[in-house]
Amino acid sequence: RKEVEQDPGPFNVPEGATVAFNCTYSNSASQSFFWYRQDCRKEPKLLMSVYSSGNEDGRFTAQLNRASQYISLLIRDSKLSDSATYLCVVLPYSSASKIIFGSGTRLSIRP
Amino acid sequence: SQTIHQWPATLVQPVGSPLSLECTVEGTSNPNLYWYRQAAGRGLQLLFYSVGIGQISSEVPQNLSASRPQDRQFILSSKKLLLSDSGFYLCAWIGGRTNTGELFFGEGSRLTVL
């Protein structure tokens, strides 16, 4: 089993739709979780951290389910500019040493 | 403020030629440093990471190597490139005295091996 797994997509949804995708991880001792966004041919950039109680940033909501070992990202009222690849990141418990990315979920918003 | 510089941005190399990619970080000290590779349409593959000077952990590659000669310098090298080494190479750092848990990336080096 891969350490971090994501549905590669692509998710193709109309503007204004709500879309959600998950990321599963295998190491139950993992401590920190993040969602990154990567535009085509660019470096990834932090979208948001994922807190145990769940957190929201505007149209974006991130949640953590430790029991089932997955994190999720929900995007409401999607915009054309949300089209990108979304990568989940899992950091190990003891220290931020080995950092593993999921393979990314490609999202395409159509007009 | 912290910045990360990575170069060269683009390079085209023949099979069997050597490679050297360099990454430097400014504005922090004792960061953890990372090299990732991303093949076209794929995710980020962790190649090497370093938690201190001279400390390198290798994840995958056989013909690639990494070195950290100074606290904020991370170098990726190869003596003989393979076609499969083509990809987008990303250097990143985390931690240091201003650790926010966020991983910061350089702008990447796009390597094409012919």
mmCIF file with all atom_site columns, C-alpha atoms in Angstrom:
data_model
loop_
_atom_site.group_PDB
_atom_site.id
_atom_site.type_symbol
_atom_site.label_atom_id
_atom_site.label_alt_id
_atom_site.label_comp_id
_atom_site.label_asym_id
_atom_site.label_entity_id
_atom_site.label_seq_id
_atom_site.pdbx_PDB_ins_code
_atom_site.Cartn_x
_atom_site.Cartn_y
_atom_site.Cartn_z
_atom_site.occupancy
_atom_site.B_iso_or_equiv
_atom_site.pdbx_formal_charge
_atom_site.auth_seq_id
_atom_site.auth_comp_id
_atom_site.auth_asym_id
_atom_site.auth_atom_id
_atom_site.pdbx_PDB_model_num
ATOM 1   C CA . ARG A 1 1   ? 0.000   0.000  0.000   1.00 0.00 ? 1   ARG A CA 1
ATOM 2   C CA . LYS A 1 2   ? 1.317   3.455  -0.862  1.00 0.00 ? 2   LYS A CA 1
ATOM 3   C CA . GLU A 1 3   ? 2.066   5.749  2.057   1.00 0.00 ? 3   GLU A CA 1
ATOM 4   C CA . VAL A 1 4   ? -0.203  8.454  0.697   1.00 0.00 ? 4   VAL A CA 1
ATOM 5   C CA . GLU A 1 5   ? -2.884  7.826  -1.938  1.00 0.00 ? 5   GLU A CA 1
ATOM 6   C CA . GLN A 1 6   ? -5.127  10.113 -3.900  1.00 0.00 ? 6   GLN A CA 1
ATOM 7   C CA . ASP A 1 7   ? -7.633  9.634  -6.691  1.00 0.00 ? 7   ASP A CA 1
ATOM 8   C CA . PRO A 1 8   ? -5.774  11.097 -9.679  1.00 0.00 ? 8   PRO A CA 1
ATOM 9   C CA . GLY A 1 9   ? -8.980  12.304 -11.347 1.00 0.00 ? 9   GLY A CA 1
ATOM 10  C CA . PRO A 1 10  ? -9.447  14.288 -13.430 1.00 0.00 ? 10  PRO A CA 1
ATOM 11  C CA . PHE A 1 11  ? -12.498 15.776 -11.794 1.00 0.00 ? 11  PHE A CA 1
ATOM 12  C CA . ASN A 1 12  ? -14.325 17.836 -14.384 1.00 0.00 ? 12  ASN A CA 1
ATOM 13  C CA . VAL A 1 13  ? -17.086 19.929 -12.826 1.00 0.00 ? 13  VAL A CA 1
ATOM 14  C CA . PRO A 1 14  ? -19.083 23.018 -13.836 1.00 0.00 ? 14  PRO A CA 1
ATOM 15  C CA . GLU A 1 15  ? -18.407 26.400 -12.355 1.00 0.00 ? 15  GLU A CA 1
ATOM 16  C CA . GLY A 1 16  ? -20.310 26.892 -9.127  1.00 0.00 ? 16  GLY A CA 1
ATOM 17  C CA . ALA A 1 17  ? -20.370 23.213 -8.245  1.00 0.00 ? 17  ALA A CA 1
ATOM 18  C CA . THR A 1 18  ? -19.149 21.698 -5.013  1.00 0.00 ? 18  THR A CA 1
ATOM 19  C CA . VAL A 1 19  ? -16.380 19.159 -5.309  1.00 0.00 ? 19  VAL A CA 1
ATOM 20  C CA . ALA A 1 20  ? -14.625 17.024 -2.738  1.00 0.00 ? 20  ALA A CA 1
ATOM 21  C CA . PHE A 1 21  ? -11.712 14.650 -2.790  1.00 0.00 ? 21  PHE A CA 1
ATOM 22  C CA . ASN A 1 22  ? -9.942  12.506 -0.267  1.00 0.00 ? 22  ASN A CA 1
ATOM 23  C CA . CYS A 1 23  ? -6.428  11.444 0.530   1.00 0.00 ? 23  CYS A CA 1
ATOM 24  C CA . THR A 1 24  ? -5.644  8.292  2.519   1.00 0.00 ? 24  THR A CA 1
ATOM 25  C CA . TYR A 1 25  ? -2.465  7.641  4.458   1.00 0.00 ? 25  TYR A CA 1
ATOM 26  C CA . SER A 1 26  ? -0.998  4.443  5.831   1.00 0.00 ? 26  SER A CA 1
ATOM 27  C CA . ASN A 1 27  ? 1.053   5.613  8.836   1.00 0.00 ? 27  ASN A CA 1
ATOM 28  C CA . SER A 1 28  ? -1.281  5.922  11.795  1.00 0.00 ? 28  SER A CA 1
ATOM 29  C CA . ALA A 1 29  ? 1.368   7.918  13.672  1.00 0.00 ? 29  ALA A CA 1
ATOM 30  C CA . SER A 1 30  ? 1.325   10.727 11.129  1.00 0.00 ? 30  SER A CA 1
ATOM 31  C CA . GLN A 1 31  ? 1.016   14.094 12.783  1.00 0.00 ? 31  GLN A CA 1
ATOM 32  C CA . SER A 1 32  ? 0.619   16.934 10.329  1.00 0.00 ? 32  SER A CA 1
ATOM 33  C CA . PHE A 1 33  ? -1.412  17.214 7.172   1.00 0.00 ? 33  PHE A CA 1
ATOM 34  C CA . PHE A 1 34  ? -1.622  19.796 4.443   1.00 0.00 ? 34  PHE A CA 1
ATOM 35  C CA . TRP A 1 35  ? -3.231  20.462 1.096   1.00 0.00 ? 35  TRP A CA 1
ATOM 36  C CA . TYR A 1 36  ? -1.099  22.017 -1.618  1.00 0.00 ? 36  TYR A CA 1
ATOM 37  C CA . ARG A 1 37  ? -2.140  23.385 -4.957  1.00 0.00 ? 37  ARG A CA 1
ATOM 38  C CA . GLN A 1 38  ? -0.023  23.019 -8.074  1.00 0.00 ? 38  GLN A CA 1
ATOM 39  C CA . ASP A 1 39  ? -0.680  24.885 -11.285 1.00 0.00 ? 39  ASP A CA 1
ATOM 40  C CA . CYS A 1 40  ? 0.581   23.482 -14.577 1.00 0.00 ? 40  CYS A CA 1
ATOM 41  C CA . ARG A 1 41  ? 4.388   23.582 -14.822 1.00 0.00 ? 41  ARG A CA 1
ATOM 42  C CA . LYS A 1 42  ? 4.706   25.467 -11.531 1.00 0.00 ? 42  LYS A CA 1
ATOM 43  C CA . GLU A 1 43  ? 5.896   24.563 -8.056  1.00 0.00 ? 43  GLU A CA 1
ATOM 44  C CA . PRO A 1 44  ? 3.321   23.482 -5.435  1.00 0.00 ? 44  PRO A CA 1
ATOM 45  C CA . LYS A 1 45  ? 2.081   26.098 -2.998  1.00 0.00 ? 45  LYS A CA 1
ATOM 46  C CA . LEU A 1 46  ? 0.391   25.657 0.341   1.00 0.00 ? 46  LEU A CA 1
ATOM 47  C CA . LEU A 1 47  ? -3.388  25.857 0.156   1.00 0.00 ? 47  LEU A CA 1
ATOM 48  C CA . MET A 1 48  ? -4.217  25.058 3.753   1.00 0.00 ? 48  MET A CA 1
ATOM 49  C CA . SER A 1 49  ? -3.244  23.057 6.773   1.00 0.00 ? 49  SER A CA 1
ATOM 50  C CA . VAL A 1 50  ? -5.574  20.362 8.062   1.00 0.00 ? 50  VAL A CA 1
ATOM 51  C CA . TYR A 1 51  ? -6.400  20.515 11.752  1.00 0.00 ? 51  TYR A CA 1
ATOM 52  C CA . SER A 1 52  ? -7.860  17.740 13.846  1.00 0.00 ? 52  SER A CA 1
ATOM 53  C CA . SER A 1 53  ? -11.127 19.587 14.373  1.00 0.00 ? 53  SER A CA 1
ATOM 54  C CA . GLY A 1 54  ? -11.449 20.504 10.719  1.00 0.00 ? 54  GLY A CA 1
ATOM 55  C CA . ASN A 1 55  ? -10.934 23.979 9.346   1.00 0.00 ? 55  ASN A CA 1
ATOM 56  C CA . GLU A 1 56  ? -12.355 26.313 6.793   1.00 0.00 ? 56  GLU A CA 1
ATOM 57  C CA . ASP A 1 57  ? -10.828 29.032 4.664   1.00 0.00 ? 57  ASP A CA 1
ATOM 58  C CA . GLY A 1 58  ? -13.392 30.803 2.553   1.00 0.00 ? 58  GLY A CA 1
ATOM 59  C CA . ARG A 1 59  ? -14.776 28.305 0.045   1.00 0.00 ? 59  ARG A CA 1
ATOM 60  C CA . PHE A 1 60  ? -12.342 25.598 1.140   1.00 0.00 ? 60  PHE A CA 1
ATOM 61  C CA . THR A 1 61  ? -12.921 23.143 3.976   1.00 0.00 ? 61  THR A CA 1
ATOM 62  C CA . ALA A 1 62  ? -10.383 20.581 5.133   1.00 0.00 ? 62  ALA A CA 1
ATOM 63  C CA . GLN A 1 63  ? -11.108 17.686 7.448   1.00 0.00 ? 63  GLN A CA 1
ATOM 64  C CA . LEU A 1 64  ? -9.113  14.933 9.114   1.00 0.00 ? 64  LEU A CA 1
ATOM 65  C CA . ASN A 1 65  ? -10.446 11.499 9.991   1.00 0.00 ? 65  ASN A CA 1
ATOM 66  C CA . ARG A 1 66  ? -7.805  9.768  12.099  1.00 0.00 ? 66  ARG A CA 1
ATOM 67  C CA . ALA A 1 67  ? -9.853  6.623  12.653  1.00 0.00 ? 67  ALA A CA 1
ATOM 68  C CA . SER A 1 68  ? -10.114 5.943  8.928   1.00 0.00 ? 68  SER A CA 1
ATOM 69  C CA . GLN A 1 69  ? -6.796  7.631  8.133   1.00 0.00 ? 69  GLN A CA 1
ATOM 70  C CA . TYR A 1 70  ? -7.838  10.090 5.507   1.00 0.00 ? 70  TYR A CA 1
ATOM 71  C CA . ILE A 1 71  ? -8.040  13.807 4.953   1.00 0.00 ? 71  ILE A CA 1
ATOM 72  C CA . SER A 1 72  ? -10.493 15.561 2.703   1.00 0.00 ? 72  SER A CA 1
ATOM 73  C CA . LEU A 1 73  ? -10.786 18.831 0.827   1.00 0.00 ? 73  LEU A CA 1
ATOM 74  C CA . LEU A 1 74  ? -14.127 20.365 -0.068  1.00 0.00 ? 74  LEU A CA 1
ATOM 75  C CA . ILE A 1 75  ? -14.399 23.255 -2.495  1.00 0.00 ? 75  ILE A CA 1
ATOM 76  C CA . ARG A 1 76  ? -17.706 25.115 -2.605  1.00 0.00 ? 76  ARG A CA 1
ATOM 77  C CA . ASP A 1 77  ? -18.915 27.435 -5.361  1.00 0.00 ? 77  ASP A CA 1
ATOM 78  C CA . SER A 1 78  ? -15.983 26.425 -7.559  1.00 0.00 ? 78  SER A CA 1
ATOM 79  C CA . LYS A 1 79  ? -14.361 29.019 -9.791  1.00 0.00 ? 79  LYS A CA 1
ATOM 80  C CA . LEU A 1 80  ? -12.522 28.621 -13.075 1.00 0.00 ? 80  LEU A CA 1
ATOM 81  C CA . SER A 1 81  ? -9.373  29.650 -11.234 1.00 0.00 ? 81  SER A CA 1
ATOM 82  C CA . ASP A 1 82  ? -9.677  26.585 -8.984  1.00 0.00 ? 82  ASP A CA 1
ATOM 83  C CA . SER A 1 83  ? -8.532  24.412 -11.890 1.00 0.00 ? 83  SER A CA 1
ATOM 84  C CA . ALA A 1 84  ? -5.268  22.871 -10.737 1.00 0.00 ? 84  ALA A CA 1
ATOM 85  C CA . THR A 1 85  ? -3.794  19.742 -9.224  1.00 0.00 ? 85  THR A CA 1
ATOM 86  C CA . TYR A 1 86  ? -4.371  19.319 -5.497  1.00 0.00 ? 86  TYR A CA 1
ATOM 87  C CA . LEU A 1 87  ? -1.727  17.456 -3.530  1.00 0.00 ? 87  LEU A CA 1
ATOM 88  C CA . CYS A 1 88  ? -2.039  16.162 -0.019  1.00 0.00 ? 88  CYS A CA 1
ATOM 89  C CA . VAL A 1 89  ? 1.002   16.061 2.231   1.00 0.00 ? 89  VAL A CA 1
ATOM 90  C CA . VAL A 1 90  ? 1.587   13.946 5.293   1.00 0.00 ? 90  VAL A CA 1
ATOM 91  C CA . LEU A 1 91  ? 4.308   14.620 7.844   1.00 0.00 ? 91  LEU A CA 1
ATOM 92  C CA . PRO A 1 92  ? 5.588   11.936 10.206  1.00 0.00 ? 92  PRO A CA 1
ATOM 93  C CA . TYR A 1 93  ? 4.962   12.108 13.934  1.00 0.00 ? 93  TYR A CA 1
ATOM 94  C CA . SER A 1 94  ? 8.419   12.513 15.373  1.00 0.00 ? 94  SER A CA 1
ATOM 95  C CA . SER A 1 95  ? 9.745   15.260 13.139  1.00 0.00 ? 95  SER A CA 1
ATOM 96  C CA . ALA A 1 96  ? 9.257   16.870 9.774   1.00 0.00 ? 96  ALA A CA 1
ATOM 97  C CA . SER A 1 97  ? 11.851  14.689 8.126   1.00 0.00 ? 97  SER A CA 1
ATOM 98  C CA . LYS A 1 98  ? 10.453  12.391 5.464   1.00 0.00 ? 98  LYS A CA 1
ATOM 99  C CA . ILE A 1 99  ? 7.617   14.276 3.773   1.00 0.00 ? 99  ILE A CA 1
ATOM 100 C CA . ILE A 1 100 ? 5.446   12.338 1.390   1.00 0.00 ? 100 ILE A CA 1
ATOM 101 C CA . PHE A 1 101 ? 3.117   13.786 -1.207  1.00 0.00 ? 101 PHE A CA 1
ATOM 102 C CA . GLY A 1 102 ? 0.115   12.129 -2.690  1.00 0.00 ? 102 GLY A CA 1
ATOM 103 C CA . SER A 1 103 ? 0.170   11.800 -6.464  1.00 0.00 ? 103 SER A CA 1
ATOM 104 C CA . GLY A 1 104 ? -2.325  14.634 -6.762  1.00 0.00 ? 104 GLY A CA 1
ATOM 105 C CA . THR A 1 105 ? -5.909  15.034 -7.896  1.00 0.00 ? 105 THR A CA 1
ATOM 106 C CA . ARG A 1 106 ? -6.441  16.987 -11.063 1.00 0.00 ? 106 ARG A CA 1
ATOM 107 C CA . LEU A 1 107 ? -9.416  19.345 -11.001 1.00 0.00 ? 107 LEU A CA 1
ATOM 108 C CA . SER A 1 108 ? -10.814 21.067 -14.049 1.00 0.00 ? 108 SER A CA 1
ATOM 109 C CA . ILE A 1 109 ? -13.617 23.612 -13.722 1.00 0.00 ? 109 ILE A CA 1
ATOM 110 C CA . ARG A 1 110 ? -15.594 24.238 -16.891 1.00 0.00 ? 110 ARG A CA 1
ATOM 111 C CA . PRO A 1 111 ? -17.636 27.394 -17.637 1.00 0.00 ? 111 PRO A CA 1
ATOM 112 C CA . SER B 2 1   ? 12.019  36.971 4.821   1.00 0.00 ? 1   SER B CA 1
ATOM 113 C CA . GLN B 2 2   ? 12.858  33.474 3.673   1.00 0.00 ? 2   GLN B CA 1
ATOM 114 C CA . THR B 2 3   ? 13.573  32.701 0.047   1.00 0.00 ? 3   THR B CA 1
ATOM 115 C CA . ILE B 2 4   ? 14.743  29.688 -1.880  1.00 0.00 ? 4   ILE B CA 1
ATOM 116 C CA . HIS B 2 5   ? 16.747  29.800 -5.069  1.00 0.00 ? 5   HIS B CA 1
ATOM 117 C CA . GLN B 2 6   ? 17.070  26.911 -7.456  1.00 0.00 ? 6   GLN B CA 1
ATOM 118 C CA . TRP B 2 7   ? 19.031  26.739 -10.715 1.00 0.00 ? 7   TRP B CA 1
ATOM 119 C CA . PRO B 2 8   ? 19.273  26.207 -13.560 1.00 0.00 ? 8   PRO B CA 1
ATOM 120 C CA . ALA B 2 9   ? 15.602  26.641 -14.441 1.00 0.00 ? 9   ALA B CA 1
ATOM 121 C CA . THR B 2 10  ? 15.782  24.632 -17.641 1.00 0.00 ? 10  THR B CA 1
ATOM 122 C CA . LEU B 2 11  ? 18.347  22.305 -19.122 1.00 0.00 ? 11  LEU B CA 1
ATOM 123 C CA . VAL B 2 12  ? 18.641  19.810 -21.922 1.00 0.00 ? 12  VAL B CA 1
ATOM 124 C CA . GLN B 2 13  ? 21.292  17.158 -21.497 1.00 0.00 ? 13  GLN B CA 1
ATOM 125 C CA . PRO B 2 14  ? 22.377  14.114 -23.528 1.00 0.00 ? 14  PRO B CA 1
ATOM 126 C CA . VAL B 2 15  ? 22.191  10.621 -22.083 1.00 0.00 ? 15  VAL B CA 1
ATOM 127 C CA . GLY B 2 16  ? 25.326  9.787  -20.162 1.00 0.00 ? 16  GLY B CA 1
ATOM 128 C CA . SER B 2 17  ? 26.231  13.390 -19.355 1.00 0.00 ? 17  SER B CA 1
ATOM 129 C CA . PRO B 2 18  ? 26.656  14.650 -15.775 1.00 0.00 ? 18  PRO B CA 1
ATOM 130 C CA . LEU B 2 19  ? 24.142  16.754 -13.861 1.00 0.00 ? 19  LEU B CA 1
ATOM 131 C CA . SER B 2 20  ? 24.347  19.321 -11.120 1.00 0.00 ? 20  SER B CA 1
ATOM 132 C CA . LEU B 2 21  ? 21.331  21.175 -9.734  1.00 0.00 ? 21  LEU B CA 1
ATOM 133 C CA . GLU B 2 22  ? 21.813  23.638 -6.940  1.00 0.00 ? 22  GLU B CA 1
ATOM 134 C CA . CYS B 2 23  ? 19.477  24.995 -4.318  1.00 0.00 ? 23  CYS B CA 1
ATOM 135 C CA . THR B 2 24  ? 20.117  27.630 -1.669  1.00 0.00 ? 24  THR B CA 1
ATOM 136 C CA . VAL B 2 25  ? 17.899  28.940 1.087   1.00 0.00 ? 25  VAL B CA 1
ATOM 137 C CA . GLU B 2 26  ? 18.058  32.404 2.622   1.00 0.00 ? 26  GLU B CA 1
ATOM 138 C CA . GLY B 2 27  ? 16.575  33.880 5.754   1.00 0.00 ? 27  GLY B CA 1
ATOM 139 C CA . THR B 2 28  ? 16.548  30.818 7.960   1.00 0.00 ? 28  THR B CA 1
ATOM 140 C CA . SER B 2 29  ? 18.977  28.405 9.543   1.00 0.00 ? 29  SER B CA 1
ATOM 141 C CA . ASN B 2 30  ? 19.104  24.662 10.052  1.00 0.00 ? 30  ASN B CA 1
ATOM 142 C CA . PRO B 2 31  ? 16.234  23.874 7.693   1.00 0.00 ? 31  PRO B CA 1
ATOM 143 C CA . ASN B 2 32  ? 15.315  20.401 6.516   1.00 0.00 ? 32  ASN B CA 1
ATOM 144 C CA . LEU B 2 33  ? 15.977  20.255 2.779   1.00 0.00 ? 33  LEU B CA 1
ATOM 145 C CA . TYR B 2 34  ? 14.362  18.109 0.105   1.00 0.00 ? 34  TYR B CA 1
ATOM 146 C CA . TRP B 2 35  ? 14.741  17.122 -3.526  1.00 0.00 ? 35  TRP B CA 1
ATOM 147 C CA . TYR B 2 36  ? 11.633  15.916 -5.361  1.00 0.00 ? 36  TYR B CA 1
ATOM 148 C CA . ARG B 2 37  ? 11.179  14.838 -8.957  1.00 0.00 ? 37  ARG B CA 1
ATOM 149 C CA . GLN B 2 38  ? 7.967   15.080 -10.904 1.00 0.00 ? 38  GLN B CA 1
ATOM 150 C CA . ALA B 2 39  ? 7.580   13.229 -14.191 1.00 0.00 ? 39  ALA B CA 1
ATOM 151 C CA . ALA B 2 40  ? 5.122   14.642 -16.713 1.00 0.00 ? 40  ALA B CA 1
ATOM 152 C CA . GLY B 2 41  ? 1.555   14.257 -15.447 1.00 0.00 ? 41  GLY B CA 1
ATOM 153 C CA . ARG B 2 42  ? 2.669   12.492 -12.281 1.00 0.00 ? 42  ARG B CA 1
ATOM 154 C CA . GLY B 2 43  ? 3.029   13.257 -8.580  1.00 0.00 ? 43  GLY B CA 1
ATOM 155 C CA . LEU B 2 44  ? 6.057   14.335 -6.588  1.00 0.00 ? 44  LEU B CA 1
ATOM 156 C CA . GLN B 2 45  ? 8.574   11.601 -5.901  1.00 0.00 ? 45  GLN B CA 1
ATOM 157 C CA . LEU B 2 46  ? 10.826  12.188 -2.893  1.00 0.00 ? 46  LEU B CA 1
ATOM 158 C CA . LEU B 2 47  ? 14.448  11.640 -3.918  1.00 0.00 ? 47  LEU B CA 1
ATOM 159 C CA . PHE B 2 48  ? 16.552  12.883 -0.994  1.00 0.00 ? 48  PHE B CA 1
ATOM 160 C CA . TYR B 2 49  ? 16.143  14.768 2.224   1.00 0.00 ? 49  TYR B CA 1
ATOM 161 C CA . SER B 2 50  ? 18.597  16.243 4.675   1.00 0.00 ? 50  SER B CA 1
ATOM 162 C CA . VAL B 2 51  ? 18.168  17.262 8.304   1.00 0.00 ? 51  VAL B CA 1
ATOM 163 C CA . GLY B 2 52  ? 21.639  18.775 8.630   1.00 0.00 ? 52  GLY B CA 1
ATOM 164 C CA . ILE B 2 53  ? 25.016  19.409 7.015   1.00 0.00 ? 53  ILE B CA 1
ATOM 165 C CA . GLY B 2 54  ? 26.403  16.228 5.525   1.00 0.00 ? 54  GLY B CA 1
ATOM 166 C CA . GLN B 2 55  ? 23.300  14.228 6.469   1.00 0.00 ? 55  GLN B CA 1
ATOM 167 C CA . ILE B 2 56  ? 21.556  12.795 3.437   1.00 0.00 ? 56  ILE B CA 1
ATOM 168 C CA . SER B 2 57  ? 18.739  10.271 3.334   1.00 0.00 ? 57  SER B CA 1
ATOM 169 C CA . SER B 2 58  ? 18.131  8.615  -0.002  1.00 0.00 ? 58  SER B CA 1
ATOM 170 C CA . GLU B 2 59  ? 14.686  7.419  -0.950  1.00 0.00 ? 59  GLU B CA 1
ATOM 171 C CA . VAL B 2 60  ? 14.882  6.061  -4.446  1.00 0.00 ? 60  VAL B CA 1
ATOM 172 C CA . PRO B 2 61  ? 17.411  6.783  -7.135  1.00 0.00 ? 61  PRO B CA 1
ATOM 173 C CA . GLN B 2 62  ? 20.361  4.691  -8.113  1.00 0.00 ? 62  GLN B CA 1
ATOM 174 C CA . ASN B 2 63  ? 22.229  7.075  -10.381 1.00 0.00 ? 63  ASN B CA 1
ATOM 175 C CA . LEU B 2 64  ? 21.486  10.302 -8.526  1.00 0.00 ? 64  LEU B CA 1
ATOM 176 C CA . SER B 2 65  ? 23.208  11.646 -5.432  1.00 0.00 ? 65  SER B CA 1
ATOM 177 C CA . ALA B 2 66  ? 22.777  14.615 -3.151  1.00 0.00 ? 66  ALA B CA 1
ATOM 178 C CA . SER B 2 67  ? 25.088  16.623 -0.966  1.00 0.00 ? 67  SER B CA 1
ATOM 179 C CA . ARG B 2 68  ? 24.699  19.336 1.631   1.00 0.00 ? 68  ARG B CA 1
ATOM 180 C CA . PRO B 2 69  ? 28.058  21.065 1.936   1.00 0.00 ? 69  PRO B CA 1
ATOM 181 C CA . GLN B 2 70  ? 26.628  24.027 3.855   1.00 0.00 ? 70  GLN B CA 1
ATOM 182 C CA . ASP B 2 71  ? 23.622  24.533 6.102   1.00 0.00 ? 71  ASP B CA 1
ATOM 183 C CA . ARG B 2 72  ? 21.526  26.216 3.422   1.00 0.00 ? 72  ARG B CA 1
ATOM 184 C CA . GLN B 2 73  ? 22.873  24.599 0.281   1.00 0.00 ? 73  GLN B CA 1
ATOM 185 C CA . PHE B 2 74  ? 21.576  21.395 -1.272  1.00 0.00 ? 74  PHE B CA 1
ATOM 186 C CA . ILE B 2 75  ? 22.987  19.917 -4.468  1.00 0.00 ? 75  ILE B CA 1
ATOM 187 C CA . LEU B 2 76  ? 21.595  17.154 -6.673  1.00 0.00 ? 76  LEU B CA 1
ATOM 188 C CA . SER B 2 77  ? 24.050  15.374 -8.942  1.00 0.00 ? 77  SER B CA 1
ATOM 189 C CA . SER B 2 78  ? 24.452  12.576 -11.393 1.00 0.00 ? 78  SER B CA 1
ATOM 190 C CA . LYS B 2 79  ? 27.548  11.211 -13.079 1.00 0.00 ? 79  LYS B CA 1
ATOM 191 C CA . LYS B 2 80  ? 25.618  9.743  -16.007 1.00 0.00 ? 80  LYS B CA 1
ATOM 192 C CA . LEU B 2 81  ? 22.069  10.743 -16.850 1.00 0.00 ? 81  LEU B CA 1
ATOM 193 C CA . LEU B 2 82  ? 19.456  8.284  -18.074 1.00 0.00 ? 82  LEU B CA 1
ATOM 194 C CA . LEU B 2 83  ? 16.463  9.037  -20.280 1.00 0.00 ? 83  LEU B CA 1
ATOM 195 C CA . SER B 2 84  ? 14.255  8.271  -17.291 1.00 0.00 ? 84  SER B CA 1
ATOM 196 C CA . ASP B 2 85  ? 15.850  11.128 -15.342 1.00 0.00 ? 85  ASP B CA 1
ATOM 197 C CA . SER B 2 86  ? 13.861  13.643 -17.371 1.00 0.00 ? 86  SER B CA 1
ATOM 198 C CA . GLY B 2 87  ? 11.432  15.559 -15.224 1.00 0.00 ? 87  GLY B CA 1
ATOM 199 C CA . PHE B 2 88  ? 10.714  18.573 -13.098 1.00 0.00 ? 88  PHE B CA 1
ATOM 200 C CA . TYR B 2 89  ? 13.063  18.739 -10.107 1.00 0.00 ? 89  TYR B CA 1
ATOM 201 C CA . LEU B 2 90  ? 11.946  20.659 -7.073  1.00 0.00 ? 90  LEU B CA 1
ATOM 202 C CA . CYS B 2 91  ? 13.965  21.696 -4.068  1.00 0.00 ? 91  CYS B CA 1
ATOM 203 C CA . ALA B 2 92  ? 12.088  22.482 -0.878  1.00 0.00 ? 92  ALA B CA 1
ATOM 204 C CA . TRP B 2 93  ? 12.738  23.403 2.753   1.00 0.00 ? 93  TRP B CA 1
ATOM 205 C CA . ILE B 2 94  ? 10.899  23.296 6.032   1.00 0.00 ? 94  ILE B CA 1
ATOM 206 C CA . GLY B 2 95  ? 11.711  24.116 9.613   1.00 0.00 ? 95  GLY B CA 1
ATOM 207 C CA . GLY B 2 96  ? 14.534  26.270 10.797  1.00 0.00 ? 96  GLY B CA 1
ATOM 208 C CA . ARG B 2 97  ? 14.015  28.921 13.396  1.00 0.00 ? 97  ARG B CA 1
ATOM 209 C CA . THR B 2 98  ? 10.751  30.107 11.877  1.00 0.00 ? 98  THR B CA 1
ATOM 210 C CA . ASN B 2 99  ? 9.101   26.723 11.481  1.00 0.00 ? 99  ASN B CA 1
ATOM 211 C CA . THR B 2 100 ? 5.456   27.049 10.534  1.00 0.00 ? 100 THR B CA 1
ATOM 212 C CA . GLY B 2 101 ? 5.107   23.493 9.280   1.00 0.00 ? 101 GLY B CA 1
ATOM 213 C CA . GLU B 2 102 ? 4.856   24.738 5.705   1.00 0.00 ? 102 GLU B CA 1
ATOM 214 C CA . LEU B 2 103 ? 7.086   23.299 3.006   1.00 0.00 ? 103 LEU B CA 1
ATOM 215 C CA . PHE B 2 104 ? 8.475   25.998 0.714   1.00 0.00 ? 104 PHE B CA 1
ATOM 216 C CA . PHE B 2 105 ? 9.455   25.143 -2.847  1.00 0.00 ? 105 PHE B CA 1
ATOM 217 C CA . GLY B 2 106 ? 11.902  26.591 -5.297  1.00 0.00 ? 106 GLY B CA 1
ATOM 218 C CA . GLU B 2 107 ? 10.636  27.359 -8.766  1.00 0.00 ? 107 GLU B CA 1
ATOM 219 C CA . GLY B 2 108 ? 11.946  24.077 -10.106 1.00 0.00 ? 108 GLY B CA 1
ATOM 220 C CA . SER B 2 109 ? 14.429  22.856 -12.697 1.00 0.00 ? 109 SER B CA 1
ATOM 221 C CA . ARG B 2 110 ? 13.039  21.266 -15.819 1.00 0.00 ? 110 ARG B CA 1
ATOM 222 C CA . LEU B 2 111 ? 15.420  18.609 -17.137 1.00 0.00 ? 111 LEU B CA 1
ATOM 223 C CA . THR B 2 112 ? 15.111  16.952 -20.526 1.00 0.00 ? 112 THR B CA 1
ATOM 224 C CA . VAL B 2 113 ? 17.469  14.074 -21.244 1.00 0.00 ? 113 VAL B CA 1
ATOM 225 C CA . LEU B 2 114 ? 17.834  13.241 -24.935 1.00 0.00 ? 114 LEU B CA 1
#
